Amino acid sequence: MRKKKILIVDDEMVMRAMLRDYLSMFDYDVITAENGMIAWEKWNTNSPDILITDINMPIMSGLELLYKVKSLAPEFPIIIITGVNVDQARKSAADSRADAFLAKPFKMAELAEMVKVFLRN
Amino acid sequence: MNNFFVNRIILIAVLIIILNSSIYATISLTKNEKNWIAENDYVRIFVSDNNAPYEFRNNQGYLTGINIDLLREIFTKIGINVIFSSEKESINQYDIITTLNSQLIEKKEFAATKSIYQINMSYISHKNDKDISNYSAIYLMNQNQLDWVTTNENNNILISQFQNVQDVFYAFEKDTSGLMLIDNFFFWQLNELINKEKKQPYIFKNIKEKDIKLFITKDKPLLYNLVNKSLFQVYLNNTFKKIYDKWISDSNKEIFYHKNIKQFYILFALNVMFVLLIIGLIIRNFYHENDFVKIIREKNLKLSNINNELNFAKQALIIAESKSKDVLDHIDSIAITVDLSGKIVYVNSIVKNILGYTSDELIGQNLSKIVPDDSKKLIAIFYNQADRAKQGTDEIIIPSKDGLSKIFIYSTQLNKQLDGNYTINCILQDITFRKSLESRLEAYTDHLEDLVKQRTQRLRDSEERFRLVVENSKSGVFLLSENKILFCNSAVFKLTGYSSDELIDNQLSFHKLIFEDSYSSYQREFSLYHQSKESVVTMDLIFVTKENKQFSAELILSPVIYNGQRVELGIMRDVTEKKKIEKENLEKERLSILTHFAVTANDRINSPLNAISGYTELIDSQIENKNSLLKNAISNIYLSVEIIENIMKKLKSLSRITIKDYKLDNLKVFDLDEDVEKYFPASEEKNNGD
């Protein structure tokens, strides 16, 4: 049985490393990208099962990436994580058909549970 | 006196005439002499060129003098041309040489004539002593002839030569031991000088004599004969006397002397007698004429004179008429003469240029030819004016031949003719062109007046606009000269609280309006502006009002010329409100920056904070049996993360300003609403629908 593949997108290297290290503990195949553009390429080539993305990133934002992915795969699960303007981001995530939203700093246990739920569905 | 006696006298007179004719006739020549004259075209004579008045070169460069004239006479009688020369180089080529040059020739080659006349010399001395050796100097004229006069007199004596008698005499006059030697020819001039002196000098006359002869080359004996024959004729005719008189004044006749003069006097006396005889005969005949013939002759003479005068007067009249006509034909006005019936008696030729009619067309015609309707009226006008002897400048209009109306001013004069009738002389001056010019000038003047009115109105409007702008300006406008305000608008009064009387042209210095803390700044800026001749300077200053209240104002100064002098045009603008707004804006900007920083910092801090908490969770999950210390440490990390999280939330809550394009570490902070609207417009509608 193939390992579930998670694509993590964040411009902060330490954040990407922490997410990769933490989620790897649950036997997921974790791949990372530093902005929306790279993530879009990896999404197309690596066929991940879930996408976890920051919003505020250079070159291509998380919302633009979300738009592109949802345009091709409306049911594809996407979790938004952001540290800026949380209230607005939360509403935006909902409006943009994101599947879940977490405001930084969040509990990794919450994220892991959320990923688990999405992947099981 | 009977006719016989008269006839005898006439016979004697005829004989005397025949005798005289033979005496005065040209010389008789032998055949050989005639042949010689025919073979020789001229005779060359060598003369001196500086022995005035005998032989000398005059101011025009010609050889002239007594001897020259005499020689001409001699050779005129011979009938041969003569050439005079003073070139000494070819002395042997000359045919004749005069005595004044005789020292230059070998006398053996030349034969001398008899003496023609003599030059006599006299001494003038301050003392009665004829011995030259007793004198230290001789003063004389600058003549070659004097060389032989003075030769060997006294080798030690000083000889001084001068150009004229006056100079000789003045030199002699100053030297009491001097002697003056003078040719008698100049005695008449010397007499005038001597007569002016108080003390008369001694004159020793004719102490030297010089015979004037001609030296004729021995190669030409026939010439020698001819010259001697001719000289005899010259003696007889007293030719030398005539020539001499031509050269000397009458007062000096006595200095001429010649031994042949007696022959001349005899002949002269005979001639005088003959002339007297002829005159006597004529007088006799005159007194014996008939008195009637005499009267007729006188009357004829008078009649002839009257006829001459009459002819002269007629001629003068014709000339005068011609001149008058010529003048009238050349004036630029019409001169016309009409009789009282309107018949044109005369009109000058300029009428062709002005009215188009020729003089011939009009003369003899009635005025009605040129003014058919008004000719009688015109005659009446001319007559009335002429009768009053008025030199009028009234205007009349006369049509030209081609129908154009010509305007004239005229003056008239009434003349009574010899037959008792009157004519009117009238001068018509064409002023049509002048009137046209006047009309155009009047129109142009009106146009200029309109222009002046328009421009005056524009100026007035401009002034009014300027006044409105200046008076309604919220900024103070003023003219400043040497710290005195020459003019200011009402805004200055409002800003400063001073009245017009206190500010304008008064002793209140502009400096007093500036707050003392701003004064040094004003002085510095004004000095730099004035020295550098900048066109404008702007200063932010604090001013004080009459009530001692301060207000911030922007002061702008620029130079302008007012009444020929440089003054400063000042604009004072109250910037108190502006300063206040600027301060508020600055505060807002600072707050905005702070807020933005907070938002951005929140974003940038949350990620590493999340990493700390995430890794703490990872560690916590990986270590199963944790001691109390480790548990406490992990708990404290969670607590610290929570504290920082709360601080960041508070910092973030300071403002909810969304800032676009604010960059921190090249990160753009997005407006999420805009992005959602951009990428998910349907979700907005959905929310609205919900």
PDB file of N, CA, C and O in Angstrom, chain B residues 43-47 63 67-69 71-72 75 82-86 94:
ATOM      1  N   VAL B  43      68.057 133.345 -82.988  1.00  0.00           N
ATOM      2  CA  VAL B  43      69.349 133.714 -82.386  1.00  0.00           C
ATOM      3  C   VAL B  43      69.296 133.283 -80.926  1.00  0.00           C
ATOM      4  O   VAL B  43      68.295 133.513 -80.239  1.00  0.00           O
ATOM      5  N   ARG B  44      70.381 132.615 -80.432  1.00  0.00           N
ATOM      6  CA  ARG B  44      70.438 132.162 -79.040  1.00  0.00           C
ATOM      7  C   ARG B  44      71.196 133.177 -78.206  1.00  0.00           C
ATOM      8  O   ARG B  44      72.313 133.548 -78.555  1.00  0.00           O
ATOM      9  N   ILE B  45      70.566 133.626 -77.113  1.00  0.00           N
ATOM     10  CA  ILE B  45      71.204 134.659 -76.273  1.00  0.00           C
ATOM     11  C   ILE B  45      71.327 134.127 -74.860  1.00  0.00           C
ATOM     12  O   ILE B  45      70.359 133.591 -74.291  1.00  0.00           O
ATOM     13  N   PHE B  46      72.530 134.260 -74.329  1.00  0.00           N
ATOM     14  CA  PHE B  46      72.770 133.826 -72.955  1.00  0.00           C
ATOM     15  C   PHE B  46      72.585 135.006 -72.010  1.00  0.00           C
ATOM     16  O   PHE B  46      73.230 136.044 -72.175  1.00  0.00           O
ATOM     17  N   VAL B  47      71.664 134.855 -71.053  1.00  0.00           N
ATOM     18  CA  VAL B  47      71.394 135.932 -70.097  1.00  0.00           C
ATOM     19  C   VAL B  47      71.546 135.389 -68.675  1.00  0.00           C
ATOM     20  O   VAL B  47      71.541 134.176 -68.448  1.00  0.00           O
ATOM     21  N   LEU B  63      62.261 133.776 -67.857  1.00  0.00           N
ATOM     22  CA  LEU B  63      63.332 134.797 -67.874  1.00  0.00           C
ATOM     23  C   LEU B  63      62.712 136.108 -68.288  1.00  0.00           C
ATOM     24  O   LEU B  63      61.979 136.179 -69.289  1.00  0.00           O
ATOM     25  N   ASN B  67      66.677 143.996 -69.743  1.00  0.00           N
ATOM     26  CA  ASN B  67      67.494 143.582 -70.892  1.00  0.00           C
ATOM     27  C   ASN B  67      66.738 142.628 -71.804  1.00  0.00           C
ATOM     28  O   ASN B  67      66.868 142.683 -73.034  1.00  0.00           O
ATOM     29  N   ILE B  68      65.935 141.772 -71.202  1.00  0.00           N
ATOM     30  CA  ILE B  68      65.185 140.803 -72.005  1.00  0.00           C
ATOM     31  C   ILE B  68      64.218 141.540 -72.925  1.00  0.00           C
ATOM     32  O   ILE B  68      64.137 141.266 -74.124  1.00  0.00           O
ATOM     33  N   ASP B  69      63.476 142.514 -72.324  1.00  0.00           N
ATOM     34  CA  ASP B  69      62.516 143.280 -73.133  1.00  0.00           C
ATOM     35  C   ASP B  69      63.246 144.055 -74.242  1.00  0.00           C
ATOM     36  O   ASP B  69      62.762 144.144 -75.379  1.00  0.00           O
ATOM     37  N   LEU B  71      66.130 143.349 -75.675  1.00  0.00           N
ATOM     38  CA  LEU B  71      66.614 142.429 -76.706  1.00  0.00           C
ATOM     39  C   LEU B  71      65.483 141.976 -77.626  1.00  0.00           C
ATOM     40  O   LEU B  71      65.657 141.813 -78.829  1.00  0.00           O
ATOM     41  N   ARG B  72      64.311 141.789 -77.056  1.00  0.00           N
ATOM     42  CA  ARG B  72      63.170 141.413 -77.883  1.00  0.00           C
ATOM     43  C   ARG B  72      62.890 142.501 -78.930  1.00  0.00           C
ATOM     44  O   ARG B  72      62.597 142.217 -80.093  1.00  0.00           O
ATOM     45  N   PHE B  75      65.490 142.480 -81.722  1.00  0.00           N
ATOM     46  CA  PHE B  75      65.384 141.405 -82.721  1.00  0.00           C
ATOM     47  C   PHE B  75      64.020 141.393 -83.414  1.00  0.00           C
ATOM     48  O   PHE B  75      63.874 140.803 -84.467  1.00  0.00           O
ATOM     49  N   VAL B  82      64.168 134.972 -81.234  1.00  0.00           N
ATOM     50  CA  VAL B  82      65.272 134.922 -80.282  1.00  0.00           C
ATOM     51  C   VAL B  82      64.938 133.907 -79.175  1.00  0.00           C
ATOM     52  O   VAL B  82      63.784 133.763 -78.774  1.00  0.00           O
ATOM     53  N   ILE B  83      65.983 133.196 -78.765  1.00  0.00           N
ATOM     54  CA  ILE B  83      65.825 132.229 -77.671  1.00  0.00           C
ATOM     55  C   ILE B  83      66.745 132.633 -76.534  1.00  0.00           C
ATOM     56  O   ILE B  83      67.948 132.749 -76.736  1.00  0.00           O
ATOM     57  N   PHE B  84      66.152 132.860 -75.328  1.00  0.00           N
ATOM     58  CA  PHE B  84      66.953 133.224 -74.155  1.00  0.00           C
ATOM     59  C   PHE B  84      67.208 131.988 -73.322  1.00  0.00           C
ATOM     60  O   PHE B  84      66.339 131.121 -73.190  1.00  0.00           O
ATOM     61  N   SER B  85      68.421 131.946 -72.750  1.00  0.00           N
ATOM     62  CA  SER B  85      68.739 130.810 -71.888  1.00  0.00           C
ATOM     63  C   SER B  85      69.749 131.246 -70.845  1.00  0.00           C
ATOM     64  O   SER B  85      70.525 132.185 -71.066  1.00  0.00           O
ATOM     65  N   SER B  86      69.724 130.595 -69.685  1.00  0.00           N
ATOM     66  CA  SER B  86      70.718 130.889 -68.645  1.00  0.00           C
ATOM     67  C   SER B  86      71.564 129.647 -68.340  1.00  0.00           C
ATOM     68  O   SER B  86      72.189 129.568 -67.296  1.00  0.00           O
ATOM     69  N   TYR B  94      76.162 129.896 -77.768  1.00  0.00           N
ATOM     70  CA  TYR B  94      75.296 131.066 -77.851  1.00  0.00           C
ATOM     71  C   TYR B  94      75.805 132.034 -78.897  1.00  0.00           C
ATOM     72  O   TYR B  94      77.008 132.137 -79.150  1.00  0.00           O
TER      73      TYR B  94
END
